[in-house]
Amino acid sequence: SQQGEEDPQALSIQEGENATMNCSYKTSINNLQWYRQNSGRGLVHLILIRSNEREKHSGRLRVTLDTSKKSSSLLITASRAADTASNFCATDPITDKLIFGTGTRLQVFP
Amino acid sequence: GAVVSQHPSRVICKSGTSVKIECRSLDFQATTMFWYRQFPKQSLMLMATSNEGSKATYEQGVEKDKFLINHASLTLSTLTVTSAHPEDSSFYICSAREDRGGNEKLFFGSGTQLSVL
């Protein structure tokens, strides 16, 4: 079953613009992670934010977490064509399992 | 960084045959590995959790006799799709978590595209 839903489902922007995608989940969590998937490939871990954290940065990535609203957002600043991919949030409602959201397909045009 | 190798990357088989997919952690030990299935433009659906030295734990609705999982060593898990049918055609992805404590992120294989004719 899906733990998270992401919004928007698809996003198209120009290089240099910022991209924001949101994730909502259903149950309490230990942490929330974001992963990226290029078409037809496996996933790559982007960033992890713990349930007691509200914001985290890593390079051009900024993640926020609001446990009261059960939501998270991923901001990619100064996007590049190479950022074109599907981005998924993932939560661990049960220890040792990661459940993935529905994903946001990001297209960055040069 | 940690590397997970998944083979084959693509397989085409006839209906009724069995297909084995391998997932190896190349530079770390992984007591626990996960198998996911993904349909085009959709998310990953967890199929089962593979545990070294014990039986796999299957998610609700996943047939354990259809999708056989073997995790015989700390670096290798295999998924065998038995008596494959066209509806089993999908993208299968494995992932592994390092055994070192406190490491929650997953490392993914590059996936296997299965096409059953």
PDB file of C-alpha atoms in Angstrom, chain A:
ATOM      1  CA  SER A   1       0.000   0.000   0.000  1.00  0.00           C
ATOM      2  CA  GLN A   2       1.123   3.567  -0.620  1.00  0.00           C
ATOM      3  CA  GLN A   3       2.198   5.494   2.442  1.00  0.00           C
ATOM      4  CA  GLY A   4       2.834   8.787   0.721  1.00  0.00           C
ATOM      5  CA  GLU A   5       1.306  10.880  -1.978  1.00  0.00           C
ATOM      6  CA  GLU A   6       3.238  13.474  -3.856  1.00  0.00           C
ATOM      7  CA  ASP A   7       2.222  16.664  -5.456  1.00  0.00           C
ATOM      8  CA  PRO A   8       2.510  17.625  -8.217  1.00  0.00           C
ATOM      9  CA  GLN A   9       2.574  14.397 -10.219  1.00  0.00           C
ATOM     10  CA  ALA A  10       4.582  16.142 -12.900  1.00  0.00           C
ATOM     11  CA  LEU A  11       6.545  19.383 -13.051  1.00  0.00           C
ATOM     12  CA  SER A  12       8.221  21.095 -16.006  1.00  0.00           C
ATOM     13  CA  ILE A  13      10.604  24.010 -15.512  1.00  0.00           C
ATOM     14  CA  GLN A  14      13.474  25.815 -17.220  1.00  0.00           C
ATOM     15  CA  GLU A  15      17.090  25.404 -16.202  1.00  0.00           C
ATOM     16  CA  GLY A  16      17.994  27.782 -13.404  1.00  0.00           C
ATOM     17  CA  GLU A  17      14.516  27.793 -11.894  1.00  0.00           C
ATOM     18  CA  ASN A  18      13.654  26.231  -8.563  1.00  0.00           C
ATOM     19  CA  ALA A  19      11.534  23.092  -8.283  1.00  0.00           C
ATOM     20  CA  THR A  20       9.356  22.317  -5.300  1.00  0.00           C
ATOM     21  CA  MET A  21       7.584  19.046  -4.699  1.00  0.00           C
ATOM     22  CA  ASN A  22       5.502  17.982  -1.747  1.00  0.00           C
ATOM     23  CA  CYS A  23       4.878  14.706   0.026  1.00  0.00           C
ATOM     24  CA  SER A  24       2.097  13.784   2.421  1.00  0.00           C
ATOM     25  CA  TYR A  25       2.067  10.600   4.466  1.00  0.00           C
ATOM     26  CA  LYS A  26      -0.369   8.809   6.714  1.00  0.00           C
ATOM     27  CA  THR A  27       1.246   7.412   9.845  1.00  0.00           C
ATOM     28  CA  SER A  28       3.925   8.421  12.336  1.00  0.00           C
ATOM     29  CA  ILE A  29       7.494   7.981  11.121  1.00  0.00           C
ATOM     30  CA  ASN A  30      11.073   7.753  12.324  1.00  0.00           C
ATOM     31  CA  ASN A  31      12.445   9.571   9.329  1.00  0.00           C
ATOM     32  CA  LEU A  32      11.571  10.632   5.807  1.00  0.00           C
ATOM     33  CA  GLN A  33      13.855  10.194   2.843  1.00  0.00           C
ATOM     34  CA  TRP A  34      13.913  11.482  -0.718  1.00  0.00           C
ATOM     35  CA  TYR A  35      15.168   9.430  -3.638  1.00  0.00           C
ATOM     36  CA  ARG A  36      15.686  10.160  -7.314  1.00  0.00           C
ATOM     37  CA  GLN A  37      15.143   7.767 -10.201  1.00  0.00           C
ATOM     38  CA  ASN A  38      16.291   8.294 -13.749  1.00  0.00           C
ATOM     39  CA  SER A  39      14.126   6.585 -16.331  1.00  0.00           C
ATOM     40  CA  GLY A  40      14.512   2.809 -16.293  1.00  0.00           C
ATOM     41  CA  ARG A  41      17.117   2.845 -13.556  1.00  0.00           C
ATOM     42  CA  GLY A  42      17.395   2.211  -9.840  1.00  0.00           C
ATOM     43  CA  LEU A  43      16.970   4.853  -7.179  1.00  0.00           C
ATOM     44  CA  VAL A  44      19.590   7.109  -5.663  1.00  0.00           C
ATOM     45  CA  HIS A  45      19.321   8.446  -2.142  1.00  0.00           C
ATOM     46  CA  LEU A  46      19.168  12.240  -1.972  1.00  0.00           C
ATOM     47  CA  ILE A  47      18.571  13.263   1.611  1.00  0.00           C
ATOM     48  CA  LEU A  48      17.170  12.042   4.932  1.00  0.00           C
ATOM     49  CA  ILE A  49      15.366  14.099   7.554  1.00  0.00           C
ATOM     50  CA  ARG A  50      14.554  12.740  10.982  1.00  0.00           C
ATOM     51  CA  SER A  51      11.212  13.154  12.706  1.00  0.00           C
ATOM     52  CA  ASN A  52      12.709  15.593  15.232  1.00  0.00           C
ATOM     53  CA  GLU A  53      14.144  17.825  12.500  1.00  0.00           C
ATOM     54  CA  ARG A  54      12.254  20.568  10.693  1.00  0.00           C
ATOM     55  CA  GLU A  55      14.631  21.503   7.900  1.00  0.00           C
ATOM     56  CA  LYS A  56      17.740  20.133   6.293  1.00  0.00           C
ATOM     57  CA  HIS A  57      20.059  21.244   3.496  1.00  0.00           C
ATOM     58  CA  SER A  58      22.379  19.353   1.212  1.00  0.00           C
ATOM     59  CA  GLY A  59      23.950  21.248  -1.674  1.00  0.00           C
ATOM     60  CA  ARG A  60      21.096  22.502  -3.876  1.00  0.00           C
ATOM     61  CA  LEU A  61      18.542  20.480  -1.931  1.00  0.00           C
ATOM     62  CA  ARG A  62      16.398  21.763   0.901  1.00  0.00           C
ATOM     63  CA  VAL A  63      13.964  19.502   2.715  1.00  0.00           C
ATOM     64  CA  THR A  64      11.358  20.487   5.264  1.00  0.00           C
ATOM     65  CA  LEU A  65       9.291  18.257   7.507  1.00  0.00           C
ATOM     66  CA  ASP A  66       6.080  19.093   9.348  1.00  0.00           C
ATOM     67  CA  THR A  67       5.109  16.107  11.472  1.00  0.00           C
ATOM     68  CA  SER A  68       1.924  17.811  12.704  1.00  0.00           C
ATOM     69  CA  LYS A  69       0.689  17.991   9.116  1.00  0.00           C
ATOM     70  CA  LYS A  70       2.411  14.762   8.088  1.00  0.00           C
ATOM     71  CA  SER A  71       4.012  16.478   5.145  1.00  0.00           C
ATOM     72  CA  SER A  72       7.408  17.209   3.658  1.00  0.00           C
ATOM     73  CA  SER A  73       8.704  19.305   0.808  1.00  0.00           C
ATOM     74  CA  LEU A  74      11.768  19.018  -1.385  1.00  0.00           C
ATOM     75  CA  LEU A  75      13.192  22.146  -2.972  1.00  0.00           C
ATOM     76  CA  ILE A  76      15.783  21.885  -5.726  1.00  0.00           C
ATOM     77  CA  THR A  77      17.380  25.250  -6.379  1.00  0.00           C
ATOM     78  CA  ALA A  78      19.011  26.408  -9.607  1.00  0.00           C
ATOM     79  CA  SER A  79      17.829  23.309 -11.440  1.00  0.00           C
ATOM     80  CA  ARG A  80      19.839  21.702 -14.223  1.00  0.00           C
ATOM     81  CA  ALA A  81      18.846  19.505 -17.137  1.00  0.00           C
ATOM     82  CA  ALA A  82      20.545  16.643 -15.290  1.00  0.00           C
ATOM     83  CA  ASP A  83      17.943  17.001 -12.523  1.00  0.00           C
ATOM     84  CA  THR A  84      15.336  15.571 -14.896  1.00  0.00           C
ATOM     85  CA  ALA A  85      14.102  12.478 -13.065  1.00  0.00           C
ATOM     86  CA  SER A  86      11.327  11.139 -10.875  1.00  0.00           C
ATOM     87  CA  ASN A  87      11.629  12.080  -7.238  1.00  0.00           C
ATOM     88  CA  PHE A  88      10.084   9.933  -4.513  1.00  0.00           C
ATOM     89  CA  CYS A  89       9.614  10.448  -0.821  1.00  0.00           C
ATOM     90  CA  ALA A  90       9.902   7.369   1.365  1.00  0.00           C
ATOM     91  CA  THR A  91       8.883   6.792   4.957  1.00  0.00           C
ATOM     92  CA  ASP A  92       9.409   4.044   7.494  1.00  0.00           C
ATOM     93  CA  PRO A  93       6.048   3.518   9.210  1.00  0.00           C
ATOM     94  CA  ILE A  94       7.302   0.131  10.346  1.00  0.00           C
ATOM     95  CA  THR A  95      10.909  -0.453  11.353  1.00  0.00           C
ATOM     96  CA  ASP A  96      13.099  -1.795   8.571  1.00  0.00           C
ATOM     97  CA  LYS A  97      10.656  -1.095   5.752  1.00  0.00           C
ATOM     98  CA  LEU A  98      10.613   1.868   3.418  1.00  0.00           C
ATOM     99  CA  ILE A  99       7.351   2.717   1.718  1.00  0.00           C
ATOM    100  CA  PHE A 100       7.514   5.008  -1.276  1.00  0.00           C
ATOM    101  CA  GLY A 101       5.222   7.805  -2.319  1.00  0.00           C
ATOM    102  CA  THR A 102       3.646   8.197  -5.724  1.00  0.00           C
ATOM    103  CA  GLY A 103       6.475  10.346  -7.079  1.00  0.00           C
ATOM    104  CA  THR A 104       6.908  13.612  -8.926  1.00  0.00           C
ATOM    105  CA  ARG A 105       8.233  13.500 -12.484  1.00  0.00           C
ATOM    106  CA  LEU A 106      10.490  16.509 -12.925  1.00  0.00           C
ATOM    107  CA  GLN A 107      11.446  17.733 -16.397  1.00  0.00           C
ATOM    108  CA  VAL A 108      14.065  20.465 -16.622  1.00  0.00           C
ATOM    109  CA  PHE A 109      14.418  22.069 -20.031  1.00  0.00           C
ATOM    110  CA  PRO A 110      17.771  23.522 -21.107  1.00  0.00           C
TER     111      PRO A 110
END
